[in-house]
Coordinates of C-alpha atoms in Angstrom, one line a residue:
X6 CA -28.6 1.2 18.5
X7 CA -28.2 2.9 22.0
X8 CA -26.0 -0.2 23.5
X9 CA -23.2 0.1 21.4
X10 CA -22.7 3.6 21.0
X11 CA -24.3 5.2 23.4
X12 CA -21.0 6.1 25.1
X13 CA -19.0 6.2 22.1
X14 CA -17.1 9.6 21.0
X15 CA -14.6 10.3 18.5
X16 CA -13.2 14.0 19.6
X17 CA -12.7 16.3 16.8
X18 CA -11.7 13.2 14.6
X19 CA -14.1 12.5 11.7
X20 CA -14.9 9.1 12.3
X21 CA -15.8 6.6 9.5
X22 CA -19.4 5.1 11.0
X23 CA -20.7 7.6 13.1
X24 CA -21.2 11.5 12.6
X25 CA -21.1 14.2 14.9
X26 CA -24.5 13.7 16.2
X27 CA -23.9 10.4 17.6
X28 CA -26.0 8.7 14.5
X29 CA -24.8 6.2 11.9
X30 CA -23.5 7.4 8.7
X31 CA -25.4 5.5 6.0
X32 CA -23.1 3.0 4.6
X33 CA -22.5 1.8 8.4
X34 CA -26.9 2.0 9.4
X35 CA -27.1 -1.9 8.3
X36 CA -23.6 -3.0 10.0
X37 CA -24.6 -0.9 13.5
X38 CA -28.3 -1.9 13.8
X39 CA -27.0 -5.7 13.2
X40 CA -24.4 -5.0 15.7
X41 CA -26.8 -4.3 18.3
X42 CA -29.3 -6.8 18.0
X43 CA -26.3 -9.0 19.2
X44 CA -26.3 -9.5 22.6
X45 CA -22.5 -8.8 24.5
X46 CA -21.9 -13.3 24.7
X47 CA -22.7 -13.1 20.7
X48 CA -20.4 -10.6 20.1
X49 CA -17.6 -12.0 21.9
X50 CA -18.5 -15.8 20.4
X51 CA -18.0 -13.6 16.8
X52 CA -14.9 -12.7 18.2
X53 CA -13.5 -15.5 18.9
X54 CA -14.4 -17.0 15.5
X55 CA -12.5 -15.1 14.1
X56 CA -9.6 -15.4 16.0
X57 CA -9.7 -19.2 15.6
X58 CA -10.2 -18.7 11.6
X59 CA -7.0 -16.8 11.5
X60 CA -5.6 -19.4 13.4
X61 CA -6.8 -22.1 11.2
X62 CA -6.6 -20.4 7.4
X63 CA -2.8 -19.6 9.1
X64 CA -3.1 -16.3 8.3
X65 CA 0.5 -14.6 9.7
X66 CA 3.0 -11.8 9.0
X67 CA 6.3 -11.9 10.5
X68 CA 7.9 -9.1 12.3
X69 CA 12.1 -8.7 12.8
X70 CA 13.6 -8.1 16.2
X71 CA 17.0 -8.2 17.5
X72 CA 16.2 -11.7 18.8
X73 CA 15.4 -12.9 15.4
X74 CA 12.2 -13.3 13.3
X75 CA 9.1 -14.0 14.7
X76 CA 5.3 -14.9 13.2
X77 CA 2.5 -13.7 14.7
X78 CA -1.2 -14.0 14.1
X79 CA -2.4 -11.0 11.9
X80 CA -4.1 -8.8 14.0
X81 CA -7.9 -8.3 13.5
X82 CA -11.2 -5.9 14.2
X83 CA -14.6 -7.6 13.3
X84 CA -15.8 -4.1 13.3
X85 CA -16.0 -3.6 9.3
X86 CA -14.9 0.1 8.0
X87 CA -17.8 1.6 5.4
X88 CA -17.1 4.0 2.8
X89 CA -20.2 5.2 0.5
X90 CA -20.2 4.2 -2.8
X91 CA -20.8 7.2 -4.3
X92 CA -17.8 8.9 -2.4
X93 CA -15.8 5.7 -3.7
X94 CA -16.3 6.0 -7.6
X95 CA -14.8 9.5 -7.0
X96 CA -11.5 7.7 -5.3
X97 CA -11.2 5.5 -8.1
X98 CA -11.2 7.7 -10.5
X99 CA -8.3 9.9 -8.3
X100 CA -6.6 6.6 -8.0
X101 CA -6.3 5.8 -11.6
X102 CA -5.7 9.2 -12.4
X103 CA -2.5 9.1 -10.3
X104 CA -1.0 6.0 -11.6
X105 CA -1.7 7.1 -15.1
X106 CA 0.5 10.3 -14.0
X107 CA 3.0 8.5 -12.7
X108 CA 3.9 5.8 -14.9
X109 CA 3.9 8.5 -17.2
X110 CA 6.7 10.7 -15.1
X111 CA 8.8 7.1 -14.6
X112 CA 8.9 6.7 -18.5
X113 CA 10.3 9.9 -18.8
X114 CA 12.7 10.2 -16.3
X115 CA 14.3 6.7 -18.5
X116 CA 14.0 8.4 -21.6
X117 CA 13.7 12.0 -22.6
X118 CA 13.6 13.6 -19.1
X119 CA 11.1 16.4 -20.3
X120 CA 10.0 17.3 -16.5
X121 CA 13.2 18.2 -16.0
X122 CA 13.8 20.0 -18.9
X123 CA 10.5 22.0 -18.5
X124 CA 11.2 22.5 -14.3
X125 CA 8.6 20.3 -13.3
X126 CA 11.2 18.8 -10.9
X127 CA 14.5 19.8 -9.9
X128 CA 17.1 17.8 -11.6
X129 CA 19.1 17.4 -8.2
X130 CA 15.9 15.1 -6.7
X131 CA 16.5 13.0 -9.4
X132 CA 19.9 12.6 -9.2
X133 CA 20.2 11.9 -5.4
X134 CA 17.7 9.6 -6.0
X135 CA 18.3 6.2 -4.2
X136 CA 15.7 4.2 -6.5
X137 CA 17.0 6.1 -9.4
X138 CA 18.4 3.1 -11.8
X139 CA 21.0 4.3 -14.7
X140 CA 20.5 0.7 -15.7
X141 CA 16.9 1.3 -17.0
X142 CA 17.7 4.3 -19.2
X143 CA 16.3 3.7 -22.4
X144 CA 14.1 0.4 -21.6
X145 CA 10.8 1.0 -22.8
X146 CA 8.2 -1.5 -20.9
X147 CA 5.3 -2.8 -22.4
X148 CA 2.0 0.5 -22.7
X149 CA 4.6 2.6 -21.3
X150 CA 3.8 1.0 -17.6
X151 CA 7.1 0.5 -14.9
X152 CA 4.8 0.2 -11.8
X153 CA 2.0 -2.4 -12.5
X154 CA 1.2 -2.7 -9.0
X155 CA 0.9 0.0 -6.9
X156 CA -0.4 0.4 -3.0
X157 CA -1.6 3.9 -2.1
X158 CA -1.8 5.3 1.1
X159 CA -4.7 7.3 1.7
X160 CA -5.8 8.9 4.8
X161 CA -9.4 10.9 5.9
X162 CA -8.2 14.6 8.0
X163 CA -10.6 16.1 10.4
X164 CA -12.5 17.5 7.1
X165 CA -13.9 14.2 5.9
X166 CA -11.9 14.0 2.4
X167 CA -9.4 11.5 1.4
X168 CA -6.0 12.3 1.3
X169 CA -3.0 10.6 -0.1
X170 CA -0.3 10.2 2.1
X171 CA 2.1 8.2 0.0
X172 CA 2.4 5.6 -2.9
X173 CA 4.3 2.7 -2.8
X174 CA 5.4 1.6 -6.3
X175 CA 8.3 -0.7 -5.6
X176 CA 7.0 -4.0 -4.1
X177 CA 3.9 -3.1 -2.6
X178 CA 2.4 -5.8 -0.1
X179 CA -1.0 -6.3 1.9
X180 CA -3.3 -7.2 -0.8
X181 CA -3.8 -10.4 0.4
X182 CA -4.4 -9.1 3.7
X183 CA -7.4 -7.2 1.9
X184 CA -8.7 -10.7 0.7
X185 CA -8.7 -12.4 3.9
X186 CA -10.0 -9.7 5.9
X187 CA -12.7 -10.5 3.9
X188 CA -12.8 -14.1 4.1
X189 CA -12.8 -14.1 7.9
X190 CA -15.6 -11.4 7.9
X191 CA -17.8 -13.7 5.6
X192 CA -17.6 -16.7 8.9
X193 CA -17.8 -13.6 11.4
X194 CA -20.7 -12.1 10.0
X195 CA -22.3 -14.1 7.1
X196 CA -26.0 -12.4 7.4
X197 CA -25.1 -9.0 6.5
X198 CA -24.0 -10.1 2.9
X199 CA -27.1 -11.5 2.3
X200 CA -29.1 -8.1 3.0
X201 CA -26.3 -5.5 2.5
X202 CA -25.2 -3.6 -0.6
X203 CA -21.4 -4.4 -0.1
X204 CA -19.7 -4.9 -2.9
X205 CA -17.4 -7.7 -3.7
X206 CA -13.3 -7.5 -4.0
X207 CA -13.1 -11.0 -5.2
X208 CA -11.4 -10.6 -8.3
X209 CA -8.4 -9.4 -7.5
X210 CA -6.6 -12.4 -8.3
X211 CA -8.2 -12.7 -11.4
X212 CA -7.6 -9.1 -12.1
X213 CA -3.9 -9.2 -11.3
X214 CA -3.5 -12.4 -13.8
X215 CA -4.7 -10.5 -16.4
X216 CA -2.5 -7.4 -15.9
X217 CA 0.4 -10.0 -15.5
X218 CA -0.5 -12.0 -19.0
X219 CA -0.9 -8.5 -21.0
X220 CA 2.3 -7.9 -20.4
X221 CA 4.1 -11.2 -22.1
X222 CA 6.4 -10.8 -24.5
X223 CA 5.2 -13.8 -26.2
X224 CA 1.8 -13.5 -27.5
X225 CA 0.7 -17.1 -26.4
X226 CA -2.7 -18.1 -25.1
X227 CA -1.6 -18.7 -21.3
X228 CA 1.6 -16.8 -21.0
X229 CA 3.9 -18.9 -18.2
X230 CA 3.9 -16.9 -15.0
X231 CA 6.1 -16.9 -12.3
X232 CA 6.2 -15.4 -8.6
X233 CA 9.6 -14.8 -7.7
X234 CA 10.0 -14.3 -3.4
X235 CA 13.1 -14.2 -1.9
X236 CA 11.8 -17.2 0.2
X237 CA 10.4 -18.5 3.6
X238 CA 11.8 -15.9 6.0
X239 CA 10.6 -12.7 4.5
X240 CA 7.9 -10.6 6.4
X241 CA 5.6 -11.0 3.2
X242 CA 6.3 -14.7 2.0
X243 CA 2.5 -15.4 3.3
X244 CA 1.1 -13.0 0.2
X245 CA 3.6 -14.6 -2.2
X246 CA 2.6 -18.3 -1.7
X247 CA -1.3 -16.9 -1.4
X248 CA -1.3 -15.0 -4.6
X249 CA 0.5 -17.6 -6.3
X250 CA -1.8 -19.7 -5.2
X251 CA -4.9 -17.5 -6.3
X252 CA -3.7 -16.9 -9.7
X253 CA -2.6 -20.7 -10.2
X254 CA 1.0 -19.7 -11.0
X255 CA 3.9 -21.0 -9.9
X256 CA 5.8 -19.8 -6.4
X257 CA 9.8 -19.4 -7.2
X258 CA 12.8 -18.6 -5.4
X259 CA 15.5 -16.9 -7.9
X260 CA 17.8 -20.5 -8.0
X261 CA 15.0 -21.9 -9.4
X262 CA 15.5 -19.6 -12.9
X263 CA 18.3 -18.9 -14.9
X264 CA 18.8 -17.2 -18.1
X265 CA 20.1 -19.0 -21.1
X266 CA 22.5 -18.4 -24.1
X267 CA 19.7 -16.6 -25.8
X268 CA 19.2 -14.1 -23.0
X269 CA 15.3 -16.1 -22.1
X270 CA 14.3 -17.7 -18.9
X271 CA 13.6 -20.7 -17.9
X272 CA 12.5 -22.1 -14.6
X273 CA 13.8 -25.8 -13.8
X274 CA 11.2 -28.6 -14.0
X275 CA 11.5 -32.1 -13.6
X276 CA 10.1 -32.1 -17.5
X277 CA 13.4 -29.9 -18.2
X278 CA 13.4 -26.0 -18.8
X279 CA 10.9 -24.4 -18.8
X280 CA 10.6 -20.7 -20.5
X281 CA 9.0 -18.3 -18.8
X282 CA 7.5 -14.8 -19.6
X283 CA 6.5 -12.7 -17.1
X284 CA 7.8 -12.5 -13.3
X285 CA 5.8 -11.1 -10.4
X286 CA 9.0 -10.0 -8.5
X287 CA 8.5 -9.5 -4.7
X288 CA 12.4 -8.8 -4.1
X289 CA 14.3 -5.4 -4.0
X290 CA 15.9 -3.7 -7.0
X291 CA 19.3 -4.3 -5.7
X292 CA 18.6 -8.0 -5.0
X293 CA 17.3 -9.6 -8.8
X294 CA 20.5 -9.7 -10.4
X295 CA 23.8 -9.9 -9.1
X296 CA 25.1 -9.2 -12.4
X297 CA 24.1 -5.7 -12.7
X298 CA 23.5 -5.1 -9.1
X299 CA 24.4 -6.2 -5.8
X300 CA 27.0 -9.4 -6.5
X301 CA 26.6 -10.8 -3.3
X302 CA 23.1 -11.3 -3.8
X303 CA 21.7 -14.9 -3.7
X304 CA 18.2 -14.0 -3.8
X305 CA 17.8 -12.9 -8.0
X306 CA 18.4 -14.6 -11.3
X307 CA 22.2 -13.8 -12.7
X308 CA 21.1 -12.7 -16.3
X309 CA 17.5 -11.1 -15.3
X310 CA 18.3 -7.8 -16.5
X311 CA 19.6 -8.6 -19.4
X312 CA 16.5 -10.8 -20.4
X313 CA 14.8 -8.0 -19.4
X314 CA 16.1 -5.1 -21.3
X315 CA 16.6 -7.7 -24.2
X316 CA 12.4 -7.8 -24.3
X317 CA 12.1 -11.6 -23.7
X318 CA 10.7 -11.4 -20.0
X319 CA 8.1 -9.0 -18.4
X320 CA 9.1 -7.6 -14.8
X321 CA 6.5 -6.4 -12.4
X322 CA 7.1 -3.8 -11.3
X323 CA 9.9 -2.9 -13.4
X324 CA 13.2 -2.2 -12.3
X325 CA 14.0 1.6 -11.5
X326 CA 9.9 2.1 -10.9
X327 CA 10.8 2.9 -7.1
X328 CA 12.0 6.2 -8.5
X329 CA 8.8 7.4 -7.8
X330 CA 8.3 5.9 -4.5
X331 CA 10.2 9.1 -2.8
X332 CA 8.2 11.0 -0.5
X333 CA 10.1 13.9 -1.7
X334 CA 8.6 13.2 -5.2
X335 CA 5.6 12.7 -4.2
X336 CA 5.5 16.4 -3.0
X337 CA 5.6 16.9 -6.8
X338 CA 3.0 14.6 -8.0
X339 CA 0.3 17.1 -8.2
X340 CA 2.3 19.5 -10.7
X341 CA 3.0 16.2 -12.4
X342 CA -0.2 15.1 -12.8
X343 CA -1.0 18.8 -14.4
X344 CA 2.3 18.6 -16.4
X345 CA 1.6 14.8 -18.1
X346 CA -2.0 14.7 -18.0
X347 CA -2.9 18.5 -18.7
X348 CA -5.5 17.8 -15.7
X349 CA -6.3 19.3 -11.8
X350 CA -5.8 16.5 -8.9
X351 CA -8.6 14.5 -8.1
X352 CA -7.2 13.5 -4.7
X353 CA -4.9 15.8 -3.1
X354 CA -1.7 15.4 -1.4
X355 CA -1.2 16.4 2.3
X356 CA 0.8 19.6 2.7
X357 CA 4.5 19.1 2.4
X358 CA 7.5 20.8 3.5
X359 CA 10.6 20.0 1.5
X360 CA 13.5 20.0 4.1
X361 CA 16.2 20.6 1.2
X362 CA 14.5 24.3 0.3
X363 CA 16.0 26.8 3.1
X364 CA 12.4 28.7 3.9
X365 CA 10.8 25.1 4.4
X366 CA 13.6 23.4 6.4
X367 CA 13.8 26.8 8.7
X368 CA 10.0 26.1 9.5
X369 CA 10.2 22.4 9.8
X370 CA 13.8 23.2 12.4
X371 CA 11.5 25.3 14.3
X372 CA 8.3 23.2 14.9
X373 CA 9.9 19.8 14.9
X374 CA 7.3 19.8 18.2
X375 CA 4.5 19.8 16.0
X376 CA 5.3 17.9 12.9
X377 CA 5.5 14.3 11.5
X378 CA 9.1 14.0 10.1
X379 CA 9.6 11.3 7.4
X380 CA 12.9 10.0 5.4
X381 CA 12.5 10.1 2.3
X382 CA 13.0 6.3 1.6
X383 CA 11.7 4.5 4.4
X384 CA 8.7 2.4 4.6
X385 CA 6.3 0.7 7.6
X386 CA 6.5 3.7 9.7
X387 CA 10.5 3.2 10.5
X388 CA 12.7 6.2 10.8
X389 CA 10.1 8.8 11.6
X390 CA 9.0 11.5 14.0
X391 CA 6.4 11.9 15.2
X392 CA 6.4 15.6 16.6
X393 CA 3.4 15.9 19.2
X394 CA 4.3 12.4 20.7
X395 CA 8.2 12.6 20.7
X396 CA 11.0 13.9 23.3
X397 CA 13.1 17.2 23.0
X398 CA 15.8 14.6 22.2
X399 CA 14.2 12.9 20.1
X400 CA 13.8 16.4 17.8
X401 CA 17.2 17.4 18.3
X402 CA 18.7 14.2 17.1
X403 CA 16.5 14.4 14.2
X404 CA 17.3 18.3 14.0
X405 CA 20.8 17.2 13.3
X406 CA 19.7 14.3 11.3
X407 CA 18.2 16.9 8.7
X408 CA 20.7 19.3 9.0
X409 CA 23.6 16.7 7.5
X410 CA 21.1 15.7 4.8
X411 CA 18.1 17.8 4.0
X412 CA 17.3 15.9 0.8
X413 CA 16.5 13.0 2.3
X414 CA 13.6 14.2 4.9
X415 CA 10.1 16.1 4.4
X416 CA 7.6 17.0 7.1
X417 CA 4.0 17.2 7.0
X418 CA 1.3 18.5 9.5
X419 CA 0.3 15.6 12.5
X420 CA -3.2 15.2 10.8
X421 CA -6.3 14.2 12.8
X422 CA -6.4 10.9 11.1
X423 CA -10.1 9.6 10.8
X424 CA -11.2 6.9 13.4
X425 CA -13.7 4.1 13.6
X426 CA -15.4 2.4 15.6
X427 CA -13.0 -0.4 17.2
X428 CA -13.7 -3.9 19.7
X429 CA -11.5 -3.4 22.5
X430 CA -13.5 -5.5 25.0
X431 CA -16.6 -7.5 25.5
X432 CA -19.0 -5.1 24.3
X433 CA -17.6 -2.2 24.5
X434 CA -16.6 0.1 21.2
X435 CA -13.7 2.7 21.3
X436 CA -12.5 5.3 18.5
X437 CA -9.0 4.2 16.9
X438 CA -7.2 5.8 14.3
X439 CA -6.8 4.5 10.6
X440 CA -5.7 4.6 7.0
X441 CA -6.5 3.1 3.6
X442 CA -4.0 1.1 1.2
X443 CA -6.4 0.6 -1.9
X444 CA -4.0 -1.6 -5.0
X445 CA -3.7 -0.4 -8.7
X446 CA -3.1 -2.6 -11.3
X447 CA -2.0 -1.4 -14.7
X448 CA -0.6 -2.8 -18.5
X449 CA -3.1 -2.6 -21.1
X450 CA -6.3 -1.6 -18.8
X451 CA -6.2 -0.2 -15.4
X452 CA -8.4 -1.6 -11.9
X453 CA -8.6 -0.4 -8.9
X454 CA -9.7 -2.6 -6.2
X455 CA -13.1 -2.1 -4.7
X456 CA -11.7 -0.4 -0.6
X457 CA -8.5 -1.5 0.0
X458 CA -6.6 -2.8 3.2
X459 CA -7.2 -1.1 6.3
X460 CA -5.3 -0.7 8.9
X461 CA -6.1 0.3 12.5
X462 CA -3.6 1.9 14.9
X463 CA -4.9 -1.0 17.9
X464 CA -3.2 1.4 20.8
X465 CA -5.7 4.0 22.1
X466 CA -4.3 7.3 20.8
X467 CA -1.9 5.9 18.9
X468 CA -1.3 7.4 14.7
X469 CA 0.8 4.1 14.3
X470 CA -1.3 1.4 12.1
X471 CA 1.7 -0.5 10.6
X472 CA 1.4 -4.3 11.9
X473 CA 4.9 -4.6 12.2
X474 CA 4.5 -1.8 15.0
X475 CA 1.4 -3.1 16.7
X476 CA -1.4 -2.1 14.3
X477 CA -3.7 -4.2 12.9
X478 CA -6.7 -4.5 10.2
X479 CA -10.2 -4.8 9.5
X480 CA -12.7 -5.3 6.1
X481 CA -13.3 -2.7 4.3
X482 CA -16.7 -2.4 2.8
X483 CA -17.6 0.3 -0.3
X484 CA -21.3 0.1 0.3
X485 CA -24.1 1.2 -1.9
X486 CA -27.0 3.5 -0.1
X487 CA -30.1 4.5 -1.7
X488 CA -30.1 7.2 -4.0
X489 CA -26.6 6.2 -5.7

C-alpha cells in the first residue's frame, strides 16, 4: 500500500482510514490494498466514470447567487469513508435514542409543557422561539411523533468519538444524495462489493414508505401518499422528484391539492379528486397554508392545517417540529434526554456556550478569535463565524451582532474535525475535513440508516463541507471486520 499513502499525513486530525502509524484502520484494509493495485491511468479512468455517471443519472443541486439560480453537478470523492461496524451499532442506538428524546420534548412543549415546569428549559427559549408554532398547541400526532424525519449532524474531534453537532428536524434534505453516492460507487468500484463486508443502505425508500403509510389516518391497505415540493427551482427539488420516484408516490406542487367542505384533501386527477392521506412536505412552516400562516404564500394548500389538526391528513414532519431544530435547544438535549427518557447520553453533544447567560457570553466576547459562532436558526453553514479563520472585523461585527441579541447565537470550540483520505489529483491522496448526516425515521418503529451522507470540505484546510459553499460528498461504508 506504500504508493498511495506513503506521503499521506493527517496532522493531529484523527483521520477516518488511516491511524497514526501510517497503517489502515480495518474497515478501510480491503478499500486501500484495492486502491493500490490500481495503477495512477486506472484511477483516473475511475474518476472520470464517475464524473460522467453524475453527468448522465443528472445528479445536481442548485445553489443561489445574486445572479440567480444556478445547477451544478454534485460534487464527488471515489474515495469511500469506512466506519466499523461495531463502532456503528453503538451510533445507532445514540441516534434513536435522540429522536425518541426529542419527539418526546416536541409533544410536550404542545401540550403540558412539563420541561418547563420542572426547569429543564428556560421558559424564555421557548418563547423566543422562531419555530415555536401557537397553532400546534394541543395537536396530538399519530405515536406521539412531530419529526418523522430527521438528519443528524455528527462529527469525529481529534479523540476518535462521534459527536453531534446539530439535528435538523424541519425539512431535512440529502438522503438521496446518500443513495446515489452509492449508486455511482457501485459503476466506480463494482469489485469491492463482491469481496467486502459493506453493508447495504438500499432500503431507505422502502423504509421511509412505511414510516409514511403508518402514519394514515385512514387504515387502508395502500394509504395514498403525496410529496409536496414547492417546485422546480428549489435547491432540493432533485431529492423530491427522486424519492417520489423511489417510493412510487406521487410528486405535487401545493395547487395541485385542496381541502374540501369536509376539511379532507384531495389532489386533482384527470379521474376527479382524489383523497389523500399523508403528505411528505418539503416546504417551510410558514409556506403550507396561507390560511393560518404566511397569506402571500403560493407554495401550500389553503385549508392544510385545518385537515391537519382535524386528523384527516398525516404531515411529515409536523408543523411546529422545528422547535427543536434550535441550536440553542440543542444545548439542552442531553438534560432532556435524562429528563424524558430517565437515561445518560449515548452520543454527546459538543460543548456549548449559550450567548444569552452573562458568564458564557463574557467568555464567547472575549475569544470570538478562537470560536465557531453560530445563529441559532440558520442552516448550510450561512451566518456563522468561524473564529481561527475570520478577520478582527469580522468578530467585532459579530461582537455587536450578539450583543443586540444574545438569544439568538451560541459558540462552540473550532473542533479538529476528522479527515479522510481525499483524490485531489492523478494519484495523489490528501487529508480533507468531514462530517456525517445519518437520517431517522420514526411513527410506529424507528430506522436509522446504515452511514449516512458524507460530506467533505473539498478546499485544503477548509472546516466548510456544505455543497452550497464548495463542499462535496463521498459513500459511506459501515463495514463488518472480523471479530464483530
Amino acid at each position: 500500500m506504500d504508493r498511495l499513502i506513503k506521503n499521506y499525513d493527517s496532522g493531529d486530525f484523527f483521520d477516518e482510514l488511516i491511524d497514526h502509524t501510517g497503517n489502515p484502520r480495518p474497515p478501510a484494509k480491503q478499500l486501500l490494498k484495492y486502491l493500490d493495485s490500481l495503477s495512477a491511468d486506472e484511477l483516473e479512468k475511475r474518476r472520470l466514470t464517475a464524473e460522467a455517471t453524475i453527468q448522465e443519472m443528472g445528479i445536481s443541486f442548485t445553489v443561489y447567487t445574486e445572479e440567480g439560480n444556478i445547477d451544478r453537478a454534485w460534487p464527488f470523492d471515489i474515495i469511500p469513508r469506512t466506519i466499523e461496524a461495531k463502532d456503528w451499532a453503538v451510533t445507532e442506538a445514540g441516534l434513536k435514542q435522540r429522536l425518541t428524546a426529542l419527539n418526546r420534548f416536541i409533544d410536550d412543549l404542545y401540550h403540558e409543557q412539563h420541561c418547563i415546569k420542572d426547569g429543564i428549559i428556560p421558559e424564555h427559549i421557548i418563547k423566543e422561539s422562531k419555530n415555536f408554532r401557537p397553532e400546534c398547541v394541543g395537536v396530538s400526532p399519530a405515536y406521539g411523533v412531530w419529526a418523522h424525519i430527521c438528519g443528524t449532524d455528527l462529527v469525529r474531534d481529534a479523540d476518535g468519538k462521534f459527536y453531534v453537532l446539530e439535528d435538523n428536524l424541519r425539512v431535512p434534505s440529502g438522503v438521496s444524495y446518500m443513495l446515489e453516492n452509492r449508486a455511482i460507487t457501485k459503476r466506480v468500484l463494482p469489485e469491492l462489493f463482491e469481496n467486502d463486508d459493506i453493508q447495504p443502505i438500499g432500503s431507505y425508500p422502502s423504509q421511509l414508505f412505511d414510516t409514511l403509510a403508518a402514519l394514515s389516518p385512514r387504515k387502508v391497505a395502500r394509504p395514498e401518499i403525496v410529496v409536496l415540493t414547492p417546485g422546480i427551482y428549489n435547491s432540493a427539488y432533485f431529492e423530491h422528484a427522486f424519492l417520489a420516484q423511489q417510493m412510487g408516490v406521487e410528486l405535487v406542487e401545493g395547487s395541485d391539492l385542496f381541502v374540501g367542505s369536509d376539511d379532507c384533501v384531495y389532489m386533482k386527477t384527470i379521474y376527479g379528486p382524489e383523497r389523500v392521506d399523508v403528505i411528505y412536505r418539503r416546504i417551510d412552516d410558514l409556506f403550507i397554508d396561507p390560511e393560518a400562516f404566511n397569506p402571500e404564500s403560493v407554495l401550500g394548500v389553503p385549508g392544510l392545517m385545518r385537515a391537519w389538526k382535524a386528523g384527516n391528513v398525516a404531515l411529515a414532519n409536523a408543523p411546529g417540529a422545528g422547535v427543536a431544530d434550535d441550536k440553542v435547544v440543542y444545548a439542552y438535549v442531553p438534560a432532556l434526554i435524562r429528563y424524558y427518557l430517565n437515561e445518560e447520553p449515548i452520543l454527546p453533544n459538543v460543548k456549548t456556550f449559550l450567548c444569552d447567560r452573562d458568564d458564557e457570553r463574557e467568555y464567547v466576547l472575549a475569544n470570538l478569535d478562537k470560536l465557531v459562532v453560530k445563529p441559532a436558526n440558520e442552516s448550510g453553514g450561512y451566518g456563522m463565524l468561524v473564529g481561527p479563520h475570520s478577520t478582527k472585523k469580522e468578530q467585532q461585527t459579530f461582537a455587536e451582532l450578539i450583543k443586540a441579541n444574545p438569544r439568538n447565537y451560541i459558540a462552540q470550540p473550532t473542533l479538529k474535525l476528522s479527515t479522510a483520505p481525499t483524490l485531489i489529483g492523478k494519484d495523489v491522496l490528501e487529508p480533507r475535513h468531514l462530517d456525517l448526516r445519518p437520517f431517522i425515521l420514526q411513527s410506529k418503529d424507528t430506522y436509522v440508516t446504515t452511514g449516512g451522507l458524507t460530506r467533505v470540505a473539498m478546499k485544503k484546510g477548509s472546516l466548510v463541507v456544505n455543497s452550497s459553499q464548495g463542499g462535496g460528498s463521498k459513500d459511506t461504508w459501515i463495514v463488518g471486520t472480523k471479530g464483530d
